[in-house]
Short mmCIF file of C-alpha atoms in Angstrom, two decimals:
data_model
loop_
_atom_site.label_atom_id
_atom_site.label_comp_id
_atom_site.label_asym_id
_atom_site.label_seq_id
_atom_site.Cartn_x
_atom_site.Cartn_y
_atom_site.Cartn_z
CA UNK A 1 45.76 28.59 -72.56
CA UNK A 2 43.68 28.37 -69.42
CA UNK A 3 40.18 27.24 -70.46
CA UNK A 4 37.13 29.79 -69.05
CA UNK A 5 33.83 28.93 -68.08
CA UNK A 6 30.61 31.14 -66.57
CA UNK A 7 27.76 29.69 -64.58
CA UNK A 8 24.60 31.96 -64.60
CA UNK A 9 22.30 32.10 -61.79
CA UNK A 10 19.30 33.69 -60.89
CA UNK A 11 17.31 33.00 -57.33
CA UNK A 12 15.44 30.15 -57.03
CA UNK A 13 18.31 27.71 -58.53
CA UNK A 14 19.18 24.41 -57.97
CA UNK A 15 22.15 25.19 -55.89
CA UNK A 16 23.53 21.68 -56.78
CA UNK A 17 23.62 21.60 -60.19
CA UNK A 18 25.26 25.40 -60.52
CA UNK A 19 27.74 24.83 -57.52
CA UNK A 20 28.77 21.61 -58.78
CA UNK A 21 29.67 22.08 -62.30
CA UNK A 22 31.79 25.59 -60.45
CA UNK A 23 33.56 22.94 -57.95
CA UNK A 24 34.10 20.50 -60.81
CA UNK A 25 35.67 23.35 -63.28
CA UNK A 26 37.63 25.27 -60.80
CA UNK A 27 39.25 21.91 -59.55
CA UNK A 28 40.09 20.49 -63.24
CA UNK A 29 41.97 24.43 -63.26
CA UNK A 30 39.16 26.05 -65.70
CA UNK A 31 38.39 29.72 -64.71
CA UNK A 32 34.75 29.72 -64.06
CA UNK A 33 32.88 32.57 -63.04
CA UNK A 34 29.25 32.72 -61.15
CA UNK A 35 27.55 35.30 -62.85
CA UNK A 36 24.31 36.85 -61.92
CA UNK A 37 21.60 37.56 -63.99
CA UNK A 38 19.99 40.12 -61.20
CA UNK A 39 22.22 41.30 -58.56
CA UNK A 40 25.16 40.01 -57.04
CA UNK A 41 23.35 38.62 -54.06
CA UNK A 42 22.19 35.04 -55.23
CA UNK A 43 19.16 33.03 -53.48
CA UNK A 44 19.32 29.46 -54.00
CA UNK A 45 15.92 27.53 -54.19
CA UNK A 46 17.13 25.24 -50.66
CA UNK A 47 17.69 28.67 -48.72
CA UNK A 48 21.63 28.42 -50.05
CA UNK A 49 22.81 32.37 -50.42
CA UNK A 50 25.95 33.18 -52.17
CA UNK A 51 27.80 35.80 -54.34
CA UNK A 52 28.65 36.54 -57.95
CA UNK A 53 31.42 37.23 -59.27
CA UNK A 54 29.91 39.10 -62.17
CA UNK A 55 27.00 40.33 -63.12
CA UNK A 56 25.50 39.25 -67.00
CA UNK A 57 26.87 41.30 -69.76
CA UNK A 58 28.35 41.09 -72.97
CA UNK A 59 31.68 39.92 -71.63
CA UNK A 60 29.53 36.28 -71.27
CA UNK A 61 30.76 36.30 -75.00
CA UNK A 62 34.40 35.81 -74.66
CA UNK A 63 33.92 32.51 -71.97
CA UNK A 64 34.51 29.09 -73.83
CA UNK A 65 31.55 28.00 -72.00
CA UNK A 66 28.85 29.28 -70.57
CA UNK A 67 26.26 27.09 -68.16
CA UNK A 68 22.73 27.30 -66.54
CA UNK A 69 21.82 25.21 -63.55
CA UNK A 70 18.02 24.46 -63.15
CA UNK A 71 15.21 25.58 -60.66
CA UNK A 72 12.11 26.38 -62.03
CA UNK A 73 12.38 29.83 -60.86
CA UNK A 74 16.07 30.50 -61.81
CA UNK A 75 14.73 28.88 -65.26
CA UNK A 76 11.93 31.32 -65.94
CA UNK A 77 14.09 34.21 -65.18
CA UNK A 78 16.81 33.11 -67.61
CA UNK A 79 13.95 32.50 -70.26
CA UNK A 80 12.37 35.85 -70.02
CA UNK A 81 15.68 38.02 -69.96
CA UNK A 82 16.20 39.94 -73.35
CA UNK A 83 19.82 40.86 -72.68
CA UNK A 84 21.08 37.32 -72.02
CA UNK A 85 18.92 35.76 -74.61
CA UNK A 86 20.39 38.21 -77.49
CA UNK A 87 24.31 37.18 -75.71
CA UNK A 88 23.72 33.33 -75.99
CA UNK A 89 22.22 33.69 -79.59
CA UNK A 90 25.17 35.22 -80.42
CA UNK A 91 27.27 32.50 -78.73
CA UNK A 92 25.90 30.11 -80.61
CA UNK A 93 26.14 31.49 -84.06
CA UNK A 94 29.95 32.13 -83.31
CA UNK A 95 30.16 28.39 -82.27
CA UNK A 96 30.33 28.81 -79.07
CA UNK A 97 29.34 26.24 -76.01
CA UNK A 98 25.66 26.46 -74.13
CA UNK A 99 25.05 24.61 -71.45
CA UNK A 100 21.89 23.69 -69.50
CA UNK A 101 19.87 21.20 -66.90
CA UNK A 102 17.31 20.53 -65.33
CA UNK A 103 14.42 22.68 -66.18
CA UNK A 104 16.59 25.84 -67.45
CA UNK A 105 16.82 24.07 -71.22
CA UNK A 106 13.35 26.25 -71.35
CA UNK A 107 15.86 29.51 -72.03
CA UNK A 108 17.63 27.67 -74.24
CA UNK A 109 14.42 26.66 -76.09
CA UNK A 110 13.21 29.87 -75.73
CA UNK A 111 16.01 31.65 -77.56
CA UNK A 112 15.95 29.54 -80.04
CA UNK A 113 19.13 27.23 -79.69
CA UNK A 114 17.59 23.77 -79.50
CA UNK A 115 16.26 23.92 -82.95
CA UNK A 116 17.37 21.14 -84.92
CA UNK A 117 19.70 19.80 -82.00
CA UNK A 118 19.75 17.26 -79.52
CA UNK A 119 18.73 18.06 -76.16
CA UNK A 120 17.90 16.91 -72.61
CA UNK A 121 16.18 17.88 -69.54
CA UNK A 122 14.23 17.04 -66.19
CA UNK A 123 11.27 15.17 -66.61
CA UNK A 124 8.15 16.90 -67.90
CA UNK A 125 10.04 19.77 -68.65
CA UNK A 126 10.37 18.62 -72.22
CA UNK A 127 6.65 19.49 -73.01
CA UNK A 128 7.42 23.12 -72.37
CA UNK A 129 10.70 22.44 -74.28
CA UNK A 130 9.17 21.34 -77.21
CA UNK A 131 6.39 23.60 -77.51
CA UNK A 132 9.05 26.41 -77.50
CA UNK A 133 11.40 24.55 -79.80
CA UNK A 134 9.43 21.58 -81.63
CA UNK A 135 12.18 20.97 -84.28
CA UNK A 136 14.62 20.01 -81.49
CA UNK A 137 15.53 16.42 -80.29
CA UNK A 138 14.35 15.42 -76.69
CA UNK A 139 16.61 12.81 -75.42
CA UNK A 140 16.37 10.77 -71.90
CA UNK A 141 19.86 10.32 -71.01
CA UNK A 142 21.59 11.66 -68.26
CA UNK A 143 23.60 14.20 -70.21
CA UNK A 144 23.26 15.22 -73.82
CA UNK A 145 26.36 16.34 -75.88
CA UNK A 146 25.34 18.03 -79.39
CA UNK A 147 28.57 18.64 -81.17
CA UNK A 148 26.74 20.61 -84.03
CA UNK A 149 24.87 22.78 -81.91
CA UNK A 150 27.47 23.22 -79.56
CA UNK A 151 25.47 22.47 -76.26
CA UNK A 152 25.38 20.12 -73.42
CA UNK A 153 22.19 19.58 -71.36
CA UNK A 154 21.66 17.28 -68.25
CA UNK A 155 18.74 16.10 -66.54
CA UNK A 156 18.09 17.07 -62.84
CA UNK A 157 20.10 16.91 -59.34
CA UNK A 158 21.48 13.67 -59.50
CA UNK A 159 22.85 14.21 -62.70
CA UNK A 160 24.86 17.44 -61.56
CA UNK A 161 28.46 15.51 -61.71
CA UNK A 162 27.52 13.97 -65.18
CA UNK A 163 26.56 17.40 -66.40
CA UNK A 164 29.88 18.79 -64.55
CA UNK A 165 32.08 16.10 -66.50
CA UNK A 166 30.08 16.74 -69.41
CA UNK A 167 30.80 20.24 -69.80
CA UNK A 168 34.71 19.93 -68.58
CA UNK A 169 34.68 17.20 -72.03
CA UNK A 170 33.09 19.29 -74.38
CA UNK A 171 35.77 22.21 -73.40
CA UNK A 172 38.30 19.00 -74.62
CA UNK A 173 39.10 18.58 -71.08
CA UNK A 174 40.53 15.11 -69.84
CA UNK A 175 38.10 13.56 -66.76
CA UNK A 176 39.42 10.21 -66.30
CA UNK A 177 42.17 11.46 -62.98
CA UNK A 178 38.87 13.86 -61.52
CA UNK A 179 36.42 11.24 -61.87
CA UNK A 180 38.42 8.51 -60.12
CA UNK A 181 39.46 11.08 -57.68
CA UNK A 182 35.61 12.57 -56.20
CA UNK A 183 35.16 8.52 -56.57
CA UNK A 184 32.36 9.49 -59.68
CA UNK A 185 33.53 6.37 -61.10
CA UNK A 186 32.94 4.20 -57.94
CA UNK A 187 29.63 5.31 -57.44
CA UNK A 188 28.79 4.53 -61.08
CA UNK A 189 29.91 0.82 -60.69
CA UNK A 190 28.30 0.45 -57.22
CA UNK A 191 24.68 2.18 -57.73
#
């Protein structure tokens, strides 16, 4: 059974770190959809505008996965929306996957889904993150993998293929051909 992933994006994202876990899923053969949280017309924070395929609803429950890249901007909007907020509290009580970098763990600590789990993000972000969730589990590695809590979090840009790779594992996904094949594993061992 084909695996299914959504990315959510609002304007003012980090283009990278949504586009590249989309790139990474699509090629590994996961079905991943961008979704917008707005409109269909997406503005990336680097002047990068692109399409959804969807717009948020309550079909973001039937994905095996469902991601946010960062940007500040794209982060606060995620936070403050009522509708998705209700969807991914319901994804996680049914056990399903979260996902989250850079500064958009904020909506994840906003809802409520970093409570008692482990959890990255970019750096300073965690003070907002823990005044939201303080029972939660600030980590600085370059991705974060909570089994319990189902939920994967990265920290910024650079991490975007980690977070990618991260996300295709947690869906029990194989990365050992993709990561020798984008060279991730050559830039590991020569940076």
């Amino acid at each position: 059974m084909t695996k299914t992933a959504a990315v959510v994006f609002a304007d003012g994202c980090e283009e990278i770190e949504g586009l590249t876990v989309v790139d990474v899923l699509r090629r590994m053969g996961v079905k991943c959809d961008i979704v917008g949280v707005l409109g269909s017309e997406i503005h990336g924070a680097h002047q990068i505008d692109f399409k959804a395929d969807k717009l948020i609803s309550d079909q973001l429950l039937d994905y095996d996965i469902v991601a946010f890249p960062g940007g500040y901007g794209n982060a606060q909007t995620l936070r403050d929306n009522d509708q998705l907020m209700a969807i991914m509290q319901k994804r996680q009580s049914l056990g399903k996957w979260c996902a989250a970098m850079c500064a958009a763990p904020i909506a994840l600590a906003c809802y409520g889904l970093l409570d008692g789990h482990d959890y990255t993000c970019y750096p300073g972000i965690e003070k907002e993150t823990q005044q939201l969730a303080p029972n939660g589990h600030f980590k600085e590695e370059l991705t974060v993998t909570d089994q319990a809590g189902h939920l994967v979090t990265s920290r910024g840009p650079a991490t975007a293929w980690a977070y990618a790779f991260a996300i295709a594992e947690a869906l029990g996904l194989d990365t050992k051909t993709i990561k020798q094949d984008t060279l991730y594993d050559y830039l590991k061992e020569n940076i």
